[in-house]
PDB file of C-alpha atoms in Angstrom:
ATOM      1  CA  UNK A 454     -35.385  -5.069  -0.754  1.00  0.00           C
ATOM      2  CA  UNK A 455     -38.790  -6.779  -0.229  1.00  0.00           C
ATOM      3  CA  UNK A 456     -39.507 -10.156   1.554  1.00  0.00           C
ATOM      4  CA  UNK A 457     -41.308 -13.048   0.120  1.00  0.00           C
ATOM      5  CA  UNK A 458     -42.128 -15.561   2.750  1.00  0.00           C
ATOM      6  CA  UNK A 459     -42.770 -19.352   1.585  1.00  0.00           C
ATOM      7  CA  UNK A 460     -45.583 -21.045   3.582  1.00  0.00           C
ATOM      8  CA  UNK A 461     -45.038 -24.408   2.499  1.00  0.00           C
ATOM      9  CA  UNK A 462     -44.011 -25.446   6.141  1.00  0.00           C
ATOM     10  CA  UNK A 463     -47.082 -24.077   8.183  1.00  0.00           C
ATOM     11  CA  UNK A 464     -48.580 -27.548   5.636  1.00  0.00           C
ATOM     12  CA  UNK A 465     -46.460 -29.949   6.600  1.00  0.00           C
ATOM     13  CA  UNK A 466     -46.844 -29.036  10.034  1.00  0.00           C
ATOM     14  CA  UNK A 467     -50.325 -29.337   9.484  1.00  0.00           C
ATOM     15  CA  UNK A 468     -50.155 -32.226   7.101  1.00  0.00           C
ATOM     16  CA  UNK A 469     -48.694 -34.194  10.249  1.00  0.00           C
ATOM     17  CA  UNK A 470     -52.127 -34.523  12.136  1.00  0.00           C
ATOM     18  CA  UNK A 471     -54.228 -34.293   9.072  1.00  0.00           C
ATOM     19  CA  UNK A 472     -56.589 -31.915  11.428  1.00  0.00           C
ATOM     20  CA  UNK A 473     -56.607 -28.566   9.928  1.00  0.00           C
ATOM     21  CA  UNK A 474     -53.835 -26.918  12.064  1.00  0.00           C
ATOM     22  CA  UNK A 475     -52.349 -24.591  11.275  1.00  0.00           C
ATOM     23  CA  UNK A 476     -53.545 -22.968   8.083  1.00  0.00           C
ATOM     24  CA  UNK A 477     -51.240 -21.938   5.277  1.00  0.00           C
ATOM     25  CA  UNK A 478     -53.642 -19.470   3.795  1.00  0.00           C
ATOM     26  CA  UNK A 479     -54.745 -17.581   7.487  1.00  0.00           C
ATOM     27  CA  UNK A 480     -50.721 -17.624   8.017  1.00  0.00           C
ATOM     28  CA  UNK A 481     -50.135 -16.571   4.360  1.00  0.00           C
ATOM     29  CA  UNK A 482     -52.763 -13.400   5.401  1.00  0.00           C
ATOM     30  CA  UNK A 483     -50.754 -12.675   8.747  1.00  0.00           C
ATOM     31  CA  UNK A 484     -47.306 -12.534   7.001  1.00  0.00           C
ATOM     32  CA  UNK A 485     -48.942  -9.938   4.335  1.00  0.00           C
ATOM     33  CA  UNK A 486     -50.022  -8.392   7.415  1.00  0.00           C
ATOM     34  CA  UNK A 487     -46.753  -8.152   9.156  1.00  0.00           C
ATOM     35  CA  UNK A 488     -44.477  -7.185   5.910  1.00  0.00           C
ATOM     36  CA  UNK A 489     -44.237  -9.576   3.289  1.00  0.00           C
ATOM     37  CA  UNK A 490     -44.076  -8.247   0.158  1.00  0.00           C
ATOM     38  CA  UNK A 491     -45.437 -11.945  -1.125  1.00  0.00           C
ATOM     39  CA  UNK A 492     -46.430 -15.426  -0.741  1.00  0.00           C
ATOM     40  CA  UNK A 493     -44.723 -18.283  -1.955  1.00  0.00           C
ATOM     41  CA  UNK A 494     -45.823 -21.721  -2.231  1.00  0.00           C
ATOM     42  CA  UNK A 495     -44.607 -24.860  -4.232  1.00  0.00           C
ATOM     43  CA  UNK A 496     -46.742 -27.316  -5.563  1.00  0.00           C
ATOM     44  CA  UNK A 497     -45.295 -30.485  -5.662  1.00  0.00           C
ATOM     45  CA  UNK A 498     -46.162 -33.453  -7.428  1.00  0.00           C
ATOM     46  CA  UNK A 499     -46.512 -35.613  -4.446  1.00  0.00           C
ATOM     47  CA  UNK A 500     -48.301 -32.787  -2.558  1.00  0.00           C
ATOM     48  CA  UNK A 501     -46.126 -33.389   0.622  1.00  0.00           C
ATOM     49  CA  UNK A 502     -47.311 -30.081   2.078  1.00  0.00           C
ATOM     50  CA  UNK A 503     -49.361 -27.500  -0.181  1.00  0.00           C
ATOM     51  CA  UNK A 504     -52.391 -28.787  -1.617  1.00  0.00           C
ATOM     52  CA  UNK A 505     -54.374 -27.957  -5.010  1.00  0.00           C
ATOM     53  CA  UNK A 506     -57.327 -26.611  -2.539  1.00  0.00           C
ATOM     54  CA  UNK A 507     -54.408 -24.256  -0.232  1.00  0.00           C
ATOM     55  CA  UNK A 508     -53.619 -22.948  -3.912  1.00  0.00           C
ATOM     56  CA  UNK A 509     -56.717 -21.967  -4.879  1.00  0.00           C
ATOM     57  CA  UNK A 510     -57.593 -20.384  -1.621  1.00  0.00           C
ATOM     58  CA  UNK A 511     -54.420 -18.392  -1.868  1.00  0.00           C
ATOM     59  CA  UNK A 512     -55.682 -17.349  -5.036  1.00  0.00           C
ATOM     60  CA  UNK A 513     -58.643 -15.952  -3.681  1.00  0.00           C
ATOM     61  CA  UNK A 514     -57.378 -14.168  -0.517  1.00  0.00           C
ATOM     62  CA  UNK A 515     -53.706 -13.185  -1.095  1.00  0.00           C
ATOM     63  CA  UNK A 516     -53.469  -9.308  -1.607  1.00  0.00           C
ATOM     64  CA  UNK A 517     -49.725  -8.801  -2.182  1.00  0.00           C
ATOM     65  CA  UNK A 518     -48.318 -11.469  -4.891  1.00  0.00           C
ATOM     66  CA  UNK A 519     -48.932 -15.173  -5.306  1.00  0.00           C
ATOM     67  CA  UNK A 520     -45.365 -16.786  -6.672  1.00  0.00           C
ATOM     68  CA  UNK A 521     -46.613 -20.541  -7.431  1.00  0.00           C
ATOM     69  CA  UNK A 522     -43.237 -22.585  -7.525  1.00  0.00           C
ATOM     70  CA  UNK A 523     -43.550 -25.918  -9.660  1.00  0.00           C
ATOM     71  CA  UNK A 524     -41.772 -28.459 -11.603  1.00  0.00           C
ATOM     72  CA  UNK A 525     -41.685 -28.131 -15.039  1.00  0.00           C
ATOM     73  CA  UNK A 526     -44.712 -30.858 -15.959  1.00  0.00           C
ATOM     74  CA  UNK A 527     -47.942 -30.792 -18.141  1.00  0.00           C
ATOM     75  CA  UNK A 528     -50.125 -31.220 -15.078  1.00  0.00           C
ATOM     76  CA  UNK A 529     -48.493 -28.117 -13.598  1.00  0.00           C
ATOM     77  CA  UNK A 530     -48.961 -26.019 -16.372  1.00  0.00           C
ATOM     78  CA  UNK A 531     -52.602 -26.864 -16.623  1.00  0.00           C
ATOM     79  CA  UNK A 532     -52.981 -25.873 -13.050  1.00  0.00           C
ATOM     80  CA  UNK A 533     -50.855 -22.697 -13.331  1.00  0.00           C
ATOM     81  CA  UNK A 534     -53.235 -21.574 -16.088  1.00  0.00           C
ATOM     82  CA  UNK A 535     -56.155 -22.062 -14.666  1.00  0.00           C
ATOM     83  CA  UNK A 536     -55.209 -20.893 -10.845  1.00  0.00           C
ATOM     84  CA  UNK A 537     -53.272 -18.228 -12.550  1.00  0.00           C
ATOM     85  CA  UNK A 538     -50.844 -17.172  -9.913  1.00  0.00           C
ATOM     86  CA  UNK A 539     -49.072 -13.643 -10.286  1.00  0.00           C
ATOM     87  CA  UNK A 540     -45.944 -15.594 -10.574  1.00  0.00           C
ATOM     88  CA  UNK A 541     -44.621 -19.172 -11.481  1.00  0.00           C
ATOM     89  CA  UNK A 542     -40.978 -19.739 -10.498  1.00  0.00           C
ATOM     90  CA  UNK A 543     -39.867 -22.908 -12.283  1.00  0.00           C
ATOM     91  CA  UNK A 544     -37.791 -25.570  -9.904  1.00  0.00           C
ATOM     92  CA  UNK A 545     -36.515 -28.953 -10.273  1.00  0.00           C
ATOM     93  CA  UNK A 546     -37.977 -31.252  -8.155  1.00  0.00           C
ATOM     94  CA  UNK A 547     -37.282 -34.793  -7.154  1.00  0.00           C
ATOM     95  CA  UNK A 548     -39.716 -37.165  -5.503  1.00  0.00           C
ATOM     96  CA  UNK A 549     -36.598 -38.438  -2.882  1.00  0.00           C
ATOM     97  CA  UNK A 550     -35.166 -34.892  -2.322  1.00  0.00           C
ATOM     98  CA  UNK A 551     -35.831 -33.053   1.417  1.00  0.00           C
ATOM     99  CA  UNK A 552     -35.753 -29.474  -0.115  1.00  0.00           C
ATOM    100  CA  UNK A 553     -34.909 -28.313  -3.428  1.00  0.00           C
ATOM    101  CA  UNK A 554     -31.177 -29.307  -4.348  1.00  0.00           C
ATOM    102  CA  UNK A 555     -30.166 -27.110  -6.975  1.00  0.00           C
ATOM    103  CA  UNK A 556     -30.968 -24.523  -9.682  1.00  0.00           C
ATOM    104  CA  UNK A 557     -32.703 -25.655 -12.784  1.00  0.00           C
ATOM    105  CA  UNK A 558     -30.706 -27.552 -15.407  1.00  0.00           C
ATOM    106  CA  UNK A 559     -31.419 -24.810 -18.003  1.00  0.00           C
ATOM    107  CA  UNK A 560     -28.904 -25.913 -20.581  1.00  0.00           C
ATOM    108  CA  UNK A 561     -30.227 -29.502 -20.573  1.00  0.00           C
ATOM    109  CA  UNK A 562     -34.428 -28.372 -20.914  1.00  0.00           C
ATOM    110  CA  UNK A 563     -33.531 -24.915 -22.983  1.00  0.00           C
ATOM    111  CA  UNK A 564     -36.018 -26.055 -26.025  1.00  0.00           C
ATOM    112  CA  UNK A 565     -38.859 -27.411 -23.731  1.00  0.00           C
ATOM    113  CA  UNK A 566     -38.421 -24.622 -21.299  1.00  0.00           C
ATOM    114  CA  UNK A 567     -38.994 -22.368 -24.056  1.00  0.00           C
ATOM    115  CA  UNK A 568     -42.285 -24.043 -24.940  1.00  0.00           C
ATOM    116  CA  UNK A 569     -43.635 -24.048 -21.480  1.00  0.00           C
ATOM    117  CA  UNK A 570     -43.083 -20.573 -20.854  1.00  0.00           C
ATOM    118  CA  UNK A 571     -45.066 -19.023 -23.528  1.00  0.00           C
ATOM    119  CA  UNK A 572     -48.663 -20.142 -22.394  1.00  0.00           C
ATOM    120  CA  UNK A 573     -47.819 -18.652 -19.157  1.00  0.00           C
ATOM    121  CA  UNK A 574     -46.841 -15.403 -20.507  1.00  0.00           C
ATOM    122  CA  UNK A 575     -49.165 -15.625 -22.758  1.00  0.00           C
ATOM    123  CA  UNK A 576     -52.090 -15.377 -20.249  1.00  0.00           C
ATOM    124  CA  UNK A 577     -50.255 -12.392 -18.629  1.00  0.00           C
ATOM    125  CA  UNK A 578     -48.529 -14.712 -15.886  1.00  0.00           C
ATOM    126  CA  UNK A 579     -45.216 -13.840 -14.402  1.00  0.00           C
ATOM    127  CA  UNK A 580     -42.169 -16.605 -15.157  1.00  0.00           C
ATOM    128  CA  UNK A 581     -39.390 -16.892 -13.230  1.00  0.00           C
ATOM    129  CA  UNK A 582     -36.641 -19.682 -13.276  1.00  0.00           C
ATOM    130  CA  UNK A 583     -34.253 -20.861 -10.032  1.00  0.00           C
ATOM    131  CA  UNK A 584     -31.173 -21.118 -11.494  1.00  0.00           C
ATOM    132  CA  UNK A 585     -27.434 -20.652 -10.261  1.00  0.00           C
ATOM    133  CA  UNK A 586     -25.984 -17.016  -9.943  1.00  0.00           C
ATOM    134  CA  UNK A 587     -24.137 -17.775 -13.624  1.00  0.00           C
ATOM    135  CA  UNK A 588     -23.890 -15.676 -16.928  1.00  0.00           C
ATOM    136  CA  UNK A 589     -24.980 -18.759 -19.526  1.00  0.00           C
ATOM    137  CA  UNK A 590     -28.126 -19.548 -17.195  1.00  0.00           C
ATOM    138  CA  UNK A 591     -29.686 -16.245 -16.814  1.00  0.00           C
ATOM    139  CA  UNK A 592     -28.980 -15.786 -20.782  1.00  0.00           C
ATOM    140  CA  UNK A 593     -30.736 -18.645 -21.409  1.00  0.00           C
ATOM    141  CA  UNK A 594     -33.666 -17.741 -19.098  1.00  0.00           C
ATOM    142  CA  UNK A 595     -34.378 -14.391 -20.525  1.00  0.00           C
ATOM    143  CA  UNK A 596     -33.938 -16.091 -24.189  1.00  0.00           C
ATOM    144  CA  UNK A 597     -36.429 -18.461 -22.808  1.00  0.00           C
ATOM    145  CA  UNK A 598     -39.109 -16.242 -22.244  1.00  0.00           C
ATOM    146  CA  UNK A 599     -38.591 -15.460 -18.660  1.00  0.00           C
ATOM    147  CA  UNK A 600     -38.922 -12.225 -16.991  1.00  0.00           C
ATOM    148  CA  UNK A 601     -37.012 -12.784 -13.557  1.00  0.00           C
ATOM    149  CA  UNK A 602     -34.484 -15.026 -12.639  1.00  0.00           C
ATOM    150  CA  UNK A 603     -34.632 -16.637  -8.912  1.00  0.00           C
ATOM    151  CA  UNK A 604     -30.380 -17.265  -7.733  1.00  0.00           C
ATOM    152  CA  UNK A 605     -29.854 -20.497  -6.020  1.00  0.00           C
ATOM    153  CA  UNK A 606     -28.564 -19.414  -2.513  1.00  0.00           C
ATOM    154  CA  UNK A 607     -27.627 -22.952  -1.313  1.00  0.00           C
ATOM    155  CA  UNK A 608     -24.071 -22.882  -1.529  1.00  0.00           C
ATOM    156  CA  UNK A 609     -23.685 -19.188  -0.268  1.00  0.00           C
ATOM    157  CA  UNK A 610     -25.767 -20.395   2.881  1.00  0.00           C
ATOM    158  CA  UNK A 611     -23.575 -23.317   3.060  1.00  0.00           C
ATOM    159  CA  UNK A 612     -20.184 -21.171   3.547  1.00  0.00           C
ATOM    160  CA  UNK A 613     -17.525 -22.069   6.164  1.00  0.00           C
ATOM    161  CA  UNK A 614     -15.308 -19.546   6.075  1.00  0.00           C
ATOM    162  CA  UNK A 615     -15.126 -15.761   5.522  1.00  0.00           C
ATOM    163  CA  UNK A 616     -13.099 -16.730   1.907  1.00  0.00           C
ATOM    164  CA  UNK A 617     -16.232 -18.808   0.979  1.00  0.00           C
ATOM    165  CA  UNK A 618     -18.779 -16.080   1.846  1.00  0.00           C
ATOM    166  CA  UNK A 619     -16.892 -13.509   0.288  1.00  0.00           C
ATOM    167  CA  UNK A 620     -16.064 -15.517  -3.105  1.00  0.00           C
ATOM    168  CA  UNK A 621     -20.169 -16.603  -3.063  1.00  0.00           C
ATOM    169  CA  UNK A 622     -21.334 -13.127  -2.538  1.00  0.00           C
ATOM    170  CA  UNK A 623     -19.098 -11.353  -5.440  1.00  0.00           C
ATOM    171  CA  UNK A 624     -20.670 -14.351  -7.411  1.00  0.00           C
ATOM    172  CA  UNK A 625     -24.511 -13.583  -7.013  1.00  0.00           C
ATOM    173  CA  UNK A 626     -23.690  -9.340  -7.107  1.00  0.00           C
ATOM    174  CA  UNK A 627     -21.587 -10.016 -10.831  1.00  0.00           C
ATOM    175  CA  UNK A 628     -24.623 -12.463 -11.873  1.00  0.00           C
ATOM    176  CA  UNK A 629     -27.207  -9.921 -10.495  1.00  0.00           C
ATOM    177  CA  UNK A 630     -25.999  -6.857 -12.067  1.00  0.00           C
ATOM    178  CA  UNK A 631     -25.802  -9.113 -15.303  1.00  0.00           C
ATOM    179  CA  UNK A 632     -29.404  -9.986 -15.176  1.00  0.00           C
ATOM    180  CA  UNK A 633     -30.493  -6.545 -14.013  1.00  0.00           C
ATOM    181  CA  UNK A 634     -28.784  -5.799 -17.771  1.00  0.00           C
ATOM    182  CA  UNK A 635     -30.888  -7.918 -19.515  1.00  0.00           C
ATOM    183  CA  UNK A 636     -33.930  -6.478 -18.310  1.00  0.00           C
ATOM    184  CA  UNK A 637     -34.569  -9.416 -15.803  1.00  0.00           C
ATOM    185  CA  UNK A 638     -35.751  -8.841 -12.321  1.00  0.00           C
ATOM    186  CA  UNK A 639     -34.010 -10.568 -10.139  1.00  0.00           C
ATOM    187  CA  UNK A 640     -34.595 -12.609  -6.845  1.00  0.00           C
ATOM    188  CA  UNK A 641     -32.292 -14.775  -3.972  1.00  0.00           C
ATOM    189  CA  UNK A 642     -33.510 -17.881  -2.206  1.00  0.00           C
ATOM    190  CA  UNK A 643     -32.431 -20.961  -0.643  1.00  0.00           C
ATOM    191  CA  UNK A 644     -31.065 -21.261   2.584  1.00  0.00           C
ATOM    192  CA  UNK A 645     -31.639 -17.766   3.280  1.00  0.00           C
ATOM    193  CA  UNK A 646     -31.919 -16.830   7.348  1.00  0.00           C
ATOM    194  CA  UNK A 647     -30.971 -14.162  10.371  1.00  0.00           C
ATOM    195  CA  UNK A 648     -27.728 -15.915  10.395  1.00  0.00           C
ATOM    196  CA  UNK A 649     -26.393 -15.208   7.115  1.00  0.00           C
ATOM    197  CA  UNK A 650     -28.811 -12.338   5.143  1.00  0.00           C
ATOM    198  CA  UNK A 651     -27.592  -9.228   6.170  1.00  0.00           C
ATOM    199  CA  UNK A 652     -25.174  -8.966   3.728  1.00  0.00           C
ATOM    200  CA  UNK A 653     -28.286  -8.789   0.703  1.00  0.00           C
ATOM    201  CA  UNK A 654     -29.131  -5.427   1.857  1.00  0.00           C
ATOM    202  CA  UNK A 655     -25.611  -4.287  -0.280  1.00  0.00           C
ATOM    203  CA  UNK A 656     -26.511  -6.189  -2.874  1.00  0.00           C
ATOM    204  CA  UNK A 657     -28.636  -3.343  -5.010  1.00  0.00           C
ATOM    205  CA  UNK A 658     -29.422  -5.509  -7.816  1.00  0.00           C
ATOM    206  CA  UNK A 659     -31.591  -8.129  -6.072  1.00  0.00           C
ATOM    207  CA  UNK A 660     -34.937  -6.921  -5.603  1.00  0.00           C
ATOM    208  CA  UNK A 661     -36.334  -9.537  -3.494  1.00  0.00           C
ATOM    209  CA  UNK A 662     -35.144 -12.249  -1.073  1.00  0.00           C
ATOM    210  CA  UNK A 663     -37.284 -15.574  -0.783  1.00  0.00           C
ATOM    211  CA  UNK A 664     -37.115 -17.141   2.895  1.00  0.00           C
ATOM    212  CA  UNK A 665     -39.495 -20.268   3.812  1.00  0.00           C
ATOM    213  CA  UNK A 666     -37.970 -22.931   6.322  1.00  0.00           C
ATOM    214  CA  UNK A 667     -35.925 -20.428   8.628  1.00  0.00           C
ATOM    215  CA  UNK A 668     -38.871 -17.661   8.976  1.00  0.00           C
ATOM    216  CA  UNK A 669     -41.484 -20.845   9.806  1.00  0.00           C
ATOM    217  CA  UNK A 670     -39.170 -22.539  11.878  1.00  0.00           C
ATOM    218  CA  UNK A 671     -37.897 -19.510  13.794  1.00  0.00           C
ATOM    219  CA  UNK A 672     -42.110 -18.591  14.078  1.00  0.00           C
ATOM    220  CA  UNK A 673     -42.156 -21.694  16.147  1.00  0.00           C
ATOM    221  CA  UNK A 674     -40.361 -20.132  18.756  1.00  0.00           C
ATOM    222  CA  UNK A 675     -41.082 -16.266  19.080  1.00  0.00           C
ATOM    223  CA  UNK A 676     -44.390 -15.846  16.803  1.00  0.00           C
ATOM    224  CA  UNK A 677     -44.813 -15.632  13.091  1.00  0.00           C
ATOM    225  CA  UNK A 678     -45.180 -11.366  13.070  1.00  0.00           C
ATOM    226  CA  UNK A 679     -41.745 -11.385  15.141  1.00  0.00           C
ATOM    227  CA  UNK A 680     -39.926 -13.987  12.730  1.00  0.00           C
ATOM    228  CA  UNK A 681     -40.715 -12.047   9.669  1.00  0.00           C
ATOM    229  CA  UNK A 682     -39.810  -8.210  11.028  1.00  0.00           C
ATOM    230  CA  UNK A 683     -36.687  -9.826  12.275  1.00  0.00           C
ATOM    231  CA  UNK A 684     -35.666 -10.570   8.461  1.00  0.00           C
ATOM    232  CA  UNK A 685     -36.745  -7.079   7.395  1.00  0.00           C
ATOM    233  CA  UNK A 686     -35.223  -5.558  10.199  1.00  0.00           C
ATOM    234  CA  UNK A 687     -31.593  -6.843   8.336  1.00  0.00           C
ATOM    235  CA  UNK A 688     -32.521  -6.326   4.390  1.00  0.00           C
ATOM    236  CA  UNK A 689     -34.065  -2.734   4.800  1.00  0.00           C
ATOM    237  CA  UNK A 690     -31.539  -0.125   3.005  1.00  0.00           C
TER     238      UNK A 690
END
């Protein structure tokens, strides 16, 4: 199972002096260094912590894979084909929201997702939706164009009890082995930490797990390099 690690945090941290400090991009290059398998970073509309130049210097220096996350919005499109990122994962996003809330309402934007996809895949760009572990979503995804689907681990992450966690993670294996069926290649995310990922490793259909706020936040206390191998140190089979 490989490790993306989402750098959006190392920017807001940053973002809080205006100054500089710390860098997404030279800790983008020290997590590649260290393990990950790729970078993640979401663009938002407000830019509350990545910022169209961090993009485009990811562009330039990330060796591994750039996955660009991003509302589904002209603007972002525009950018997306003109950065052109490895990967776009498409997320809804709300201007009040902390973090993202919930996988993409796929039923409701089917016929525009469909249109927004194809430029992207057009120009050889990877497109992946974040979506909850369900049978109609990830059908509608691949219809859609896409070629990996990105599970919504909120709600597993959430889980009180051992009946919750167990009844969360037969959810995302059925929906992953579905998708894996399809063709799709399929990725976790959300909530994702040392607390709660072990489990993944038994979960042979998910390729990838997606971990931002817990690997950054953890950094913070015993070192970026440290934070990460902890995390592969749990998903390696």
């Amino acid at each position: 199972m490989r490790l993306a690690v989402n750098i959006d945090h190392i920017a807001t941290l940053r973002n809080a002096r205006n100054e500089g400090h710390p860098d997404p991009v030279e800790a983008a290059l020290l997590a590649e260094k260290y393990g990950a398998a790729g970078i993640v970073c979401h663009l938002r509309e407000d830019r509350r912590h990545i910022k169209d130049n961090d993009l485009a210097r990811l562009r330039e220096e990330i060796t591994t894979k750039l996955d660009l996350e991003m509302a589904m919005t002209d603007e972002m499109q525009r950018i997306a084909l003109s950065v052109k990122p490895d990967l776009v994962t498409l997320v809804p996003e709300k201007r009040e929201e902390l973090t993202t809330e919930g996988g993409f309402a796929i039923q409701k934007h089917f016929i525009r997702l469909t249109e927004f996809v194809k430029p992207l895949r057009d120009k050889e760009i990877g497109v992946s939706v974040f979506i909850e572990p369900e049978e109609e979503s990830i059908a509608l995804a691949s219809k859609a164009g896409a070629n990996i689907v990105e599970f919504h681990t909120g709600t597993y992450s959430l889980c009180t009890s051992d009946e919750q966690t167990a009844y969360e993670l037969e959810r995302i294996r059925k929906s992953a082995r579905i998708a894996r069926e399809m063709g799709l290649t399929v990725v976790a995310g959300h909530g994702l930490s040392v607390l709660n990922i072990a489990p993944f490793r038994e979960l042979h259909d998910i390729e990838e797990v997606s971990i931002g706020h817990a690997i950054i936040s953890r950094a913070v206390l015993i070192g970026l390099p440290a934070a990460i191998q902890e995390i592969l140190d749990l998903i390696r089979r």
